[in-house]
């Protein structure tokens, strides 16, 4: 019970210790074993994880992912029989799309030809990309340089932004003496790429290298898909083969944070040294974890320390500004967004201008905000977020209503199912005096986002002007549930007196 309580609180180290004791007392208990296995992986206690997995395997109730850790262990110890057994188990489970790649690298290690394995694989949507990438990597590992580069370019064409494929290929190219080509793969001013390029070490090709990198790649692909438990298993297994892989460590910390194991996640991030190419990303993740923990003060302090440190990047400055803006401190955020825009120079995007314009507008500097909001739309004329912000802001300020409505109509056509944009367009029609067109849109927005105080207030205002007084007060009461501060006081006045202001007022 103590272990379960600790696990519920995200205290995975205490939970793993408790389940270890429980497993000793009840060595065949499958329920204890599965909980011990999961918490051991989160805590980094692979001895306990293997012990618990063995109980599950003997009872024939082991989850399919236990085969991944078993395969990593077998590759590390070069246990041929265990490798083949684990491959069979992986092939019989939901991660079977990894099997052709893993078998090919095992064949490479054993001196065989890996390519018939890839050629004969039944490709699915999941396996196709992994097979294409590892065909290129195996060609490079086999010193078939020109074929490997051609295959690499084809694989990169489907995922040009992949840091994993670029880094994996660069590591193999450096290992065969092609450092110039390796550097070209890691080109760019991104701090992570610069760090990888400057610290590039040639990799020794083989199943250990490939397994650690393919597991890390899969963990990255799973990011943001509510698959933290699997991502923890994948990254722990990858690190068992390559303890120096800070890319895997970074992904592990993110997965732990997603499971609420914040203290363990911070420990993992703390082990990434300042000299690591992933140090900056690790610091950013530390900030994000503090935010998820509900500690905005510490998140802000960390962001400020990064933004004001020597060599701070444009990204560091924007991150600090983002947190200030999230806390409603837009007047402080605006100069930082301006600094980030200046640092970006010719590489500035619509996002730079939108963030600066938004912070200026929210802090009361509408004259300063408008040029940046217009520039954002100029740079991204088909970006619904930019169109919506400029259109809605003009509606709120009672300026250029015809232009504003046109912008919002375009945003709505591009993203018709977005409640916020639907509300903006409905509100634009309302402020233009077209209640008949406003009401259906505001009702649709409220159905799509019933917890929005702003949308419900807009709907109530429209109902009131349409003479539907009962429905107006119902909408305002719904808005009051979620409203705070000035908005809550304004809604109280509307509930008592109705809408008595001019059309152009809120």
Coordinates of C-alpha atoms in Angstrom, one line a residue:
X1 CA 0.0 0.0 0.0
X2 CA 2.9 2.4 0.7
X3 CA 4.3 1.6 -2.7
X4 CA 1.0 2.2 -4.4
X5 CA 0.7 5.6 -2.6
X6 CA 4.2 6.5 -3.6
X7 CA 3.5 5.6 -7.2
X8 CA 0.4 7.7 -7.2
X9 CA 2.4 10.7 -6.0
X10 CA 5.1 10.2 -8.7
X11 CA 7.6 9.1 -6.1
X12 CA 8.9 6.3 -8.3
X13 CA 12.0 5.6 -6.3
X14 CA 10.0 4.9 -3.1
X15 CA 7.5 3.0 -5.1
X16 CA 10.2 0.8 -6.6
X17 CA 11.7 0.1 -3.2
X18 CA 8.3 -0.8 -1.8
X19 CA 7.5 -3.2 -4.6
X20 CA 10.9 -4.8 -4.4
X21 CA 10.2 -5.6 -0.8
X22 CA 6.7 -6.9 -1.7
X23 CA 8.1 -9.0 -4.5
X24 CA 10.6 -10.6 -2.1
X25 CA 7.7 -11.4 0.2
X26 CA 5.5 -12.7 -2.6
X27 CA 7.9 -13.8 -5.4
X28 CA 5.3 -15.3 -7.6
X29 CA 2.7 -12.5 -7.4
X30 CA 2.0 -11.3 -10.9
X31 CA 0.2 -8.1 -9.8
X32 CA 3.1 -7.1 -7.6
X33 CA 5.5 -8.1 -10.4
X34 CA 4.0 -5.8 -13.0
X35 CA 3.9 -2.9 -10.7
X36 CA 7.5 -3.5 -9.6
X37 CA 8.5 -3.7 -13.3
X38 CA 6.9 -0.4 -14.3
X39 CA 8.2 1.5 -11.3
X40 CA 11.6 0.0 -11.5
X41 CA 11.9 1.2 -15.1
X42 CA 10.8 4.7 -14.0
X43 CA 13.3 4.7 -11.1
X44 CA 16.1 3.3 -13.2
X45 CA 16.4 0.1 -11.2
X46 CA 17.0 -2.3 -14.1
X47 CA 18.0 -5.1 -11.7
X48 CA 14.5 -5.0 -10.2
X49 CA 12.9 -4.5 -13.6
X50 CA 14.6 -7.7 -14.9
X51 CA 13.7 -9.6 -11.8
X52 CA 10.0 -8.6 -12.1
X53 CA 10.0 -9.3 -15.8
X54 CA 11.3 -12.8 -15.2
X55 CA 8.3 -13.5 -12.9
X56 CA 5.9 -12.2 -15.6
X57 CA 7.6 -14.3 -18.3
X58 CA 7.4 -17.5 -16.2
X59 CA 3.7 -16.9 -15.6
X60 CA 3.2 -16.2 -19.3
X61 CA 1.6 -12.8 -18.6
X62 CA 4.5 -10.6 -19.5
X63 CA 3.6 -7.4 -21.5
X64 CA 5.1 -7.4 -24.9
X65 CA 7.5 -4.6 -24.2
X66 CA 9.5 -6.8 -21.7
X67 CA 11.1 -8.3 -24.9
X68 CA 12.7 -5.0 -25.7
X69 CA 14.6 -4.8 -22.5
X70 CA 15.5 -8.5 -22.9
X71 CA 16.8 -7.9 -26.4
X72 CA 18.9 -4.9 -25.3
X73 CA 20.4 -7.0 -22.5
X74 CA 21.1 -9.9 -24.9
X75 CA 22.8 -7.6 -27.4
X76 CA 24.9 -6.0 -24.7
X77 CA 26.1 -9.4 -23.4
X78 CA 26.3 -10.9 -26.9
X79 CA 24.1 -13.8 -25.9
X80 CA 23.1 -15.3 -29.3
X81 CA 20.3 -17.6 -28.0
X82 CA 18.8 -14.8 -25.9
X83 CA 18.9 -12.4 -28.9
X84 CA 17.0 -14.8 -31.0
X85 CA 14.5 -15.6 -28.3
X86 CA 13.8 -11.8 -27.7
X87 CA 13.5 -11.2 -31.4
X88 CA 10.9 -13.9 -31.6
X89 CA 8.9 -12.3 -28.8
X90 CA 9.2 -8.8 -30.3
X91 CA 8.0 -10.2 -33.6
X92 CA 4.9 -11.6 -32.0
X93 CA 3.8 -8.3 -30.4
X94 CA 2.7 -4.9 -31.3
X95 CA 6.3 -3.7 -31.8
X96 CA 6.8 -6.2 -34.6
X97 CA 7.5 -3.4 -37.1
X98 CA 11.0 -3.1 -35.4
X99 CA 11.8 -6.8 -36.1
X100 CA 13.2 -6.5 -39.6
X101 CA 15.5 -3.6 -38.6
X102 CA 16.8 -5.4 -35.5
X103 CA 17.3 -8.7 -37.4
X104 CA 19.2 -7.0 -40.1
X105 CA 21.6 -5.4 -37.7
X106 CA 22.1 -8.8 -35.9
X107 CA 22.9 -10.3 -39.2
X108 CA 25.4 -7.5 -39.8
X109 CA 27.0 -8.3 -36.5
X110 CA 27.3 -12.0 -37.4
X111 CA 28.9 -11.3 -40.7
X112 CA 25.8 -12.0 -42.8
X113 CA 24.1 -10.0 -45.5
X114 CA 21.4 -7.8 -43.8
X115 CA 19.8 -6.5 -46.9
X116 CA 17.7 -9.6 -47.9
X117 CA 16.1 -9.3 -44.5
X118 CA 15.0 -5.8 -45.2
X119 CA 14.0 -6.6 -48.8
X120 CA 11.8 -9.5 -47.7
X121 CA 10.1 -7.6 -44.9
X122 CA 6.4 -6.9 -45.1
X123 CA 6.2 -3.2 -45.0
X124 CA 3.5 -1.4 -43.2
X125 CA 3.0 2.3 -42.6
X126 CA 5.0 2.0 -39.4
X127 CA 7.8 -0.1 -40.6
X128 CA 8.4 1.5 -44.0
X129 CA 10.2 4.6 -42.6
X130 CA 12.3 2.6 -40.2
X131 CA 13.3 0.1 -42.9
X132 CA 14.3 2.9 -45.3
X133 CA 16.3 4.7 -42.7
X134 CA 18.2 1.6 -41.5
X135 CA 18.8 0.5 -45.1
X136 CA 20.7 3.7 -45.5
X137 CA 22.6 3.3 -42.2
X138 CA 23.5 -0.3 -43.0
X139 CA 24.9 0.7 -46.4
X140 CA 27.0 3.3 -44.7
X141 CA 28.1 0.8 -42.1
X142 CA 29.0 -1.6 -44.9
X143 CA 31.2 1.2 -46.4
X144 CA 29.0 1.4 -49.5
X145 CA 29.3 5.1 -49.4
X146 CA 27.6 6.3 -52.5
X147 CA 24.6 3.9 -52.2
X148 CA 24.3 4.8 -48.5
X149 CA 24.2 8.6 -49.2
X150 CA 21.6 8.1 -52.0
X151 CA 19.4 6.0 -49.7
X152 CA 19.9 8.5 -46.9
X153 CA 18.8 11.4 -49.1
X154 CA 15.7 9.5 -50.0
X155 CA 14.9 8.6 -46.4
X156 CA 15.5 12.2 -45.3
X157 CA 13.0 13.4 -47.9
X158 CA 10.2 12.0 -45.9
X159 CA 11.4 13.5 -42.6
X160 CA 13.7 16.4 -43.3
X161 CA 13.7 17.7 -39.8
X162 CA 14.7 14.5 -38.1
X163 CA 17.6 15.1 -35.7
X164 CA 17.8 11.3 -35.0
X165 CA 18.4 10.2 -38.6
X166 CA 20.9 13.0 -39.3
X167 CA 22.8 12.3 -36.1
X168 CA 22.8 8.5 -36.6
X169 CA 24.1 8.9 -40.2
X170 CA 26.7 11.5 -39.2
X171 CA 28.0 9.2 -36.5
X172 CA 28.5 6.4 -39.0
X173 CA 30.0 8.7 -41.7
X174 CA 32.5 10.0 -39.1
X175 CA 33.3 6.4 -38.3
X176 CA 34.3 5.6 -41.9
X177 CA 36.3 8.8 -42.2
X178 CA 33.7 11.0 -44.0
X179 CA 33.8 13.8 -41.5
X180 CA 33.0 16.5 -44.1
X181 CA 29.8 14.8 -45.2
X182 CA 29.0 14.1 -41.5
X183 CA 29.3 17.8 -40.7
X184 CA 27.0 18.7 -43.6
X185 CA 24.3 16.5 -42.2
X186 CA 24.5 18.5 -39.0
X187 CA 24.6 21.9 -40.6
X188 CA 22.7 24.8 -39.1
X189 CA 22.8 27.4 -36.3
X190 CA 20.6 25.4 -33.9
X191 CA 22.5 25.1 -30.7
X192 CA 21.9 21.3 -30.5
X193 CA 23.1 20.8 -34.1
X194 CA 26.2 23.0 -33.4
X195 CA 27.0 20.9 -30.4
X196 CA 26.6 17.6 -32.2
X197 CA 28.7 18.9 -35.1
X198 CA 31.5 20.1 -32.9
X199 CA 31.6 17.0 -30.6
X200 CA 31.0 14.4 -33.3
X201 CA 32.6 11.1 -32.6
X202 CA 32.5 8.2 -35.1
X203 CA 30.3 5.3 -34.0
X204 CA 31.1 1.7 -34.1
X205 CA 28.4 0.2 -36.3
X206 CA 26.6 -2.8 -35.0
X207 CA 23.5 -4.1 -33.3
X208 CA 24.3 -2.3 -30.1
X209 CA 24.6 1.1 -31.8
X210 CA 21.5 0.5 -34.0
X211 CA 19.3 -0.8 -31.2
X212 CA 20.0 2.1 -28.9
X213 CA 19.3 4.6 -31.7
X214 CA 16.2 2.9 -33.1
X215 CA 14.7 2.7 -29.6
X216 CA 15.5 6.4 -29.0
X217 CA 14.0 7.2 -32.4
X218 CA 10.8 5.4 -31.6
X219 CA 10.6 7.2 -28.2
X220 CA 10.9 10.5 -30.0
X221 CA 8.2 9.5 -32.5
X222 CA 5.9 8.7 -29.6
X223 CA 6.3 12.0 -27.9
X224 CA 3.0 13.7 -27.0
X225 CA 0.9 10.6 -27.7
X226 CA 0.2 9.5 -24.1
X227 CA 2.6 6.7 -24.4
X228 CA 5.0 7.6 -21.5
X229 CA 5.2 4.1 -20.1
X230 CA 6.5 2.7 -23.4
X231 CA 8.8 5.7 -23.9
X232 CA 10.4 5.1 -20.4
X233 CA 11.0 1.4 -21.4
X234 CA 12.5 2.4 -24.7
X235 CA 14.8 5.0 -23.4
X236 CA 15.9 3.0 -20.4
X237 CA 16.8 0.1 -22.8
X238 CA 18.6 2.5 -25.1
X239 CA 20.7 3.9 -22.2
X240 CA 21.6 0.4 -21.1
X241 CA 23.3 0.0 -24.4
X242 CA 24.7 3.5 -24.7
X243 CA 24.9 5.2 -21.2
X244 CA 26.2 8.4 -22.8
X245 CA 23.2 9.1 -25.0
X246 CA 21.9 12.4 -23.8
X247 CA 19.2 12.4 -26.5
X248 CA 17.7 9.3 -24.9
X249 CA 18.1 10.8 -21.5
X250 CA 16.2 14.0 -22.5
X251 CA 13.3 11.9 -23.9
X252 CA 13.3 9.8 -20.8
X253 CA 12.9 12.9 -18.6
X254 CA 10.0 14.1 -20.7
X255 CA 8.3 10.8 -20.4
X256 CA 8.9 10.7 -16.6
X257 CA 7.4 14.2 -16.4
X258 CA 4.4 13.0 -18.3
X259 CA 3.9 10.3 -15.7
X260 CA 4.2 12.8 -12.8
X261 CA 7.6 11.5 -11.7
X262 CA 9.0 15.0 -11.5
X263 CA 11.8 14.5 -9.0
X264 CA 13.2 11.5 -11.0
X265 CA 12.9 13.5 -14.2
X266 CA 14.8 16.4 -12.7
X267 CA 17.5 14.0 -11.6
X268 CA 17.8 12.6 -15.1
X269 CA 18.1 16.1 -16.5
X270 CA 20.7 17.0 -13.9
X271 CA 22.9 14.2 -15.2
X272 CA 23.2 16.0 -18.6
X273 CA 26.4 18.0 -18.4
X274 CA 26.9 21.6 -19.6
X275 CA 29.2 20.3 -22.3
X276 CA 26.5 18.1 -23.8
X277 CA 24.9 19.2 -27.1
X278 CA 21.6 18.6 -25.4
X279 CA 22.3 20.7 -22.3
X280 CA 20.2 23.7 -23.6
X281 CA 17.3 21.4 -24.4
X282 CA 17.7 19.8 -20.9
X283 CA 17.4 23.2 -19.3
X284 CA 14.3 24.0 -21.3
X285 CA 12.8 20.7 -20.1
X286 CA 13.6 21.6 -16.5
X287 CA 11.6 24.8 -16.9
X288 CA 8.7 22.9 -18.5
X289 CA 8.7 20.3 -15.6
X290 CA 8.5 23.1 -13.1
X291 CA 5.5 24.6 -14.9
X292 CA 3.8 21.2 -15.0
X293 CA 4.5 20.8 -11.2
X294 CA 2.6 24.1 -10.6
X295 CA 5.8 26.0 -9.6
X296 CA 5.7 29.0 -11.9
X297 CA 8.1 31.0 -9.7
X298 CA 10.8 28.5 -10.1
X299 CA 10.1 28.0 -13.8
X300 CA 10.4 31.8 -14.2
X301 CA 13.7 31.9 -12.3
X302 CA 15.2 29.1 -14.3
X303 CA 14.1 30.8 -17.6
X304 CA 15.5 34.1 -16.5
X305 CA 18.8 32.6 -15.6
X306 CA 19.1 31.1 -19.0
X307 CA 18.0 34.2 -20.9
X308 CA 20.5 36.4 -19.0
X309 CA 23.4 34.1 -19.1
X310 CA 26.4 34.8 -21.3
X311 CA 25.8 33.3 -24.7
X312 CA 22.0 33.1 -24.3
X313 CA 20.3 32.3 -27.5
X314 CA 17.3 33.9 -29.1
X315 CA 15.3 30.8 -28.1
X316 CA 16.3 31.3 -24.4
X317 CA 15.1 34.9 -24.6
X318 CA 11.8 33.9 -26.2
X319 CA 11.2 31.2 -23.6
X320 CA 11.6 33.6 -20.8
X321 CA 9.2 36.0 -22.5
X322 CA 6.7 33.2 -23.0
X323 CA 6.6 32.4 -19.3
X324 CA 6.2 36.1 -18.4
X325 CA 3.4 36.4 -20.9
X326 CA 1.7 33.2 -19.5
X327 CA 1.8 34.9 -16.1
X328 CA 0.1 38.0 -17.5
X329 CA 3.2 40.1 -17.4
X330 CA 3.1 41.2 -21.0
X331 CA 4.6 44.6 -20.4
X332 CA 7.8 42.8 -19.2
X333 CA 7.6 40.2 -22.0
X334 CA 7.3 42.7 -24.8
X335 CA 10.9 44.0 -24.7
X336 CA 12.2 40.4 -24.6
X337 CA 10.2 39.5 -27.7
X338 CA 11.6 42.6 -29.3
X339 CA 15.1 41.4 -28.4
X340 CA 14.4 38.0 -29.8
X341 CA 13.1 39.5 -33.0
X342 CA 16.2 41.6 -33.3
X343 CA 18.4 38.6 -32.7
X344 CA 16.6 36.6 -35.3
X345 CA 17.2 39.3 -37.9
X346 CA 16.5 38.1 -41.5
X347 CA 15.5 34.7 -40.1
X348 CA 12.6 36.2 -38.1
X349 CA 9.3 34.5 -38.8
X350 CA 5.6 35.4 -38.4
X351 CA 5.7 33.9 -35.0
X352 CA 8.3 36.4 -33.8
X353 CA 6.1 39.3 -35.0
X354 CA 2.9 37.7 -33.6
X355 CA 4.4 37.2 -30.1
X356 CA 5.7 40.7 -30.0
X357 CA 2.5 42.2 -31.4
X358 CA 0.4 40.1 -29.0
X359 CA 2.4 41.2 -25.9
X360 CA 2.3 44.8 -26.9
X361 CA -1.5 44.6 -27.5
X362 CA -2.2 42.9 -24.2
X363 CA -0.1 45.4 -22.4
X364 CA -2.0 48.3 -23.8
X365 CA 0.3 49.5 -26.6
X366 CA -2.1 49.0 -29.5
X367 CA -0.3 51.5 -31.8
X368 CA 3.0 49.6 -31.3
X369 CA 1.3 46.2 -31.7
X370 CA -0.6 46.7 -34.9
X371 CA 2.4 46.9 -37.3
X372 CA 3.8 43.6 -35.9
X373 CA 0.4 41.9 -36.2
X374 CA 0.1 43.0 -39.7
X375 CA 3.6 41.8 -40.5
X376 CA 2.7 38.4 -39.1
X377 CA -0.2 38.1 -41.5
X378 CA 2.0 39.4 -44.4
X379 CA 4.6 36.7 -43.7
X380 CA 1.9 34.0 -43.2
X381 CA -1.2 34.9 -45.1
X382 CA -2.7 31.4 -44.7
X383 CA -1.9 31.0 -41.0
X384 CA -5.2 30.9 -39.1
X385 CA -3.6 31.9 -35.8
X386 CA -2.1 35.1 -37.3
X387 CA -5.3 36.0 -39.2
X388 CA -7.4 35.4 -36.1
X389 CA -5.3 37.5 -33.8
X390 CA -5.1 40.5 -36.1
X391 CA -8.8 40.3 -36.9
X392 CA -10.0 39.8 -33.4
X393 CA -7.8 42.5 -32.0
X394 CA -9.1 45.0 -34.5
X395 CA -12.7 44.0 -33.6
X396 CA -11.9 44.5 -29.9
X397 CA -10.4 47.9 -30.6
X398 CA -13.3 48.9 -32.9
X399 CA -11.1 49.6 -35.9
X400 CA -11.2 48.5 -39.5
X401 CA -14.2 46.2 -38.8
X402 CA -14.7 45.3 -42.5
X403 CA -11.1 44.3 -42.9
X404 CA -11.1 42.5 -39.5
X405 CA -14.2 40.5 -40.5
X406 CA -12.6 39.6 -43.8
X407 CA -9.5 38.3 -42.0
X408 CA -11.7 36.3 -39.6
X409 CA -13.7 34.8 -42.4
X410 CA -10.5 33.6 -44.1
X411 CA -9.2 32.1 -40.8
X412 CA -12.6 30.4 -40.4
X413 CA -12.4 28.9 -43.9
X414 CA -8.9 27.6 -43.1
X415 CA -9.9 26.1 -39.7
X416 CA -13.7 25.8 -39.5
X417 CA -13.7 23.5 -36.5
X418 CA -11.7 25.8 -34.2
X419 CA -14.0 27.2 -31.5
X420 CA -11.8 30.2 -30.8
X421 CA -11.8 31.3 -34.4
X422 CA -15.5 30.6 -34.8
X423 CA -16.1 32.8 -31.7
X424 CA -13.9 35.5 -33.2
X425 CA -15.9 35.6 -36.4
X426 CA -19.2 35.5 -34.6
X427 CA -18.0 38.4 -32.4
X428 CA -16.9 40.3 -35.4
X429 CA -20.3 40.0 -36.9
X430 CA -21.9 41.0 -33.6
X431 CA -19.7 44.1 -33.3
X432 CA -20.6 45.0 -37.0
X433 CA -24.3 44.8 -36.0
X434 CA -25.1 41.6 -37.9
X435 CA -26.7 39.6 -35.0
X436 CA -28.3 37.1 -37.4
X437 CA -25.0 35.9 -38.7
X438 CA -23.3 36.2 -35.3
X439 CA -25.6 34.0 -33.2
X440 CA -25.2 30.6 -35.0
X441 CA -21.4 31.0 -34.9
X442 CA -21.3 31.9 -31.3
X443 CA -23.6 29.0 -30.4
X444 CA -21.3 26.6 -32.4
X445 CA -18.3 28.0 -30.6
X446 CA -19.9 27.5 -27.2
X447 CA -20.8 23.9 -28.1
X448 CA -17.2 23.3 -29.1
X449 CA -15.6 24.9 -26.0
X450 CA -18.3 25.0 -23.3
X451 CA -15.7 25.9 -20.6
X452 CA -14.7 29.2 -22.2
X453 CA -15.8 32.2 -20.2
X454 CA -15.1 34.6 -23.1
X455 CA -17.2 32.6 -25.6
X456 CA -20.1 32.2 -23.3
X457 CA -20.0 35.9 -22.5
X458 CA -20.1 36.8 -26.2
X459 CA -23.0 34.4 -26.7
X460 CA -24.9 36.0 -23.8
X461 CA -24.4 39.4 -25.3
X462 CA -25.7 38.3 -28.7
X463 CA -28.7 36.6 -27.1
X464 CA -29.5 39.8 -25.2
X465 CA -29.4 42.0 -28.3
X466 CA -31.6 39.5 -30.1
X467 CA -34.2 39.9 -27.3
X468 CA -33.6 36.4 -25.9
X469 CA -33.1 37.6 -22.3
X470 CA -33.5 34.3 -20.5
X471 CA -30.9 32.5 -22.7
X472 CA -28.6 35.5 -22.3
X473 CA -28.5 35.2 -18.6
X474 CA -28.1 31.4 -18.9
X475 CA -24.9 32.0 -21.0
X476 CA -23.6 34.7 -18.7
X477 CA -24.1 32.3 -15.7
X478 CA -22.1 29.7 -17.6
X479 CA -19.4 32.2 -18.3
X480 CA -19.3 33.2 -14.6
X481 CA -18.4 29.7 -13.5
X482 CA -15.0 30.1 -15.3
X483 CA -14.4 33.8 -15.2
X484 CA -12.0 35.6 -12.8
X485 CA -11.2 39.1 -11.8
X486 CA -12.5 42.0 -13.9
X487 CA -14.5 39.7 -16.2
X488 CA -16.3 38.1 -13.3
X489 CA -17.3 41.5 -12.0
X490 CA -18.5 42.6 -15.5
X491 CA -20.6 39.4 -15.8
X492 CA -22.2 40.1 -12.4
X493 CA -23.3 43.6 -13.7
X494 CA -24.7 42.0 -16.9
X495 CA -26.6 39.4 -14.9
X496 CA -28.2 42.2 -12.9
X497 CA -28.7 44.9 -15.5
X498 CA -28.3 43.3 -18.9
X499 CA -26.3 44.8 -21.8
X500 CA -26.7 48.6 -21.6
X501 CA -23.5 49.6 -23.3
X502 CA -22.9 50.7 -26.9
X503 CA -22.5 48.1 -29.7
X504 CA -18.7 48.8 -29.9
X505 CA -18.2 48.2 -26.2
X506 CA -17.4 44.8 -24.7

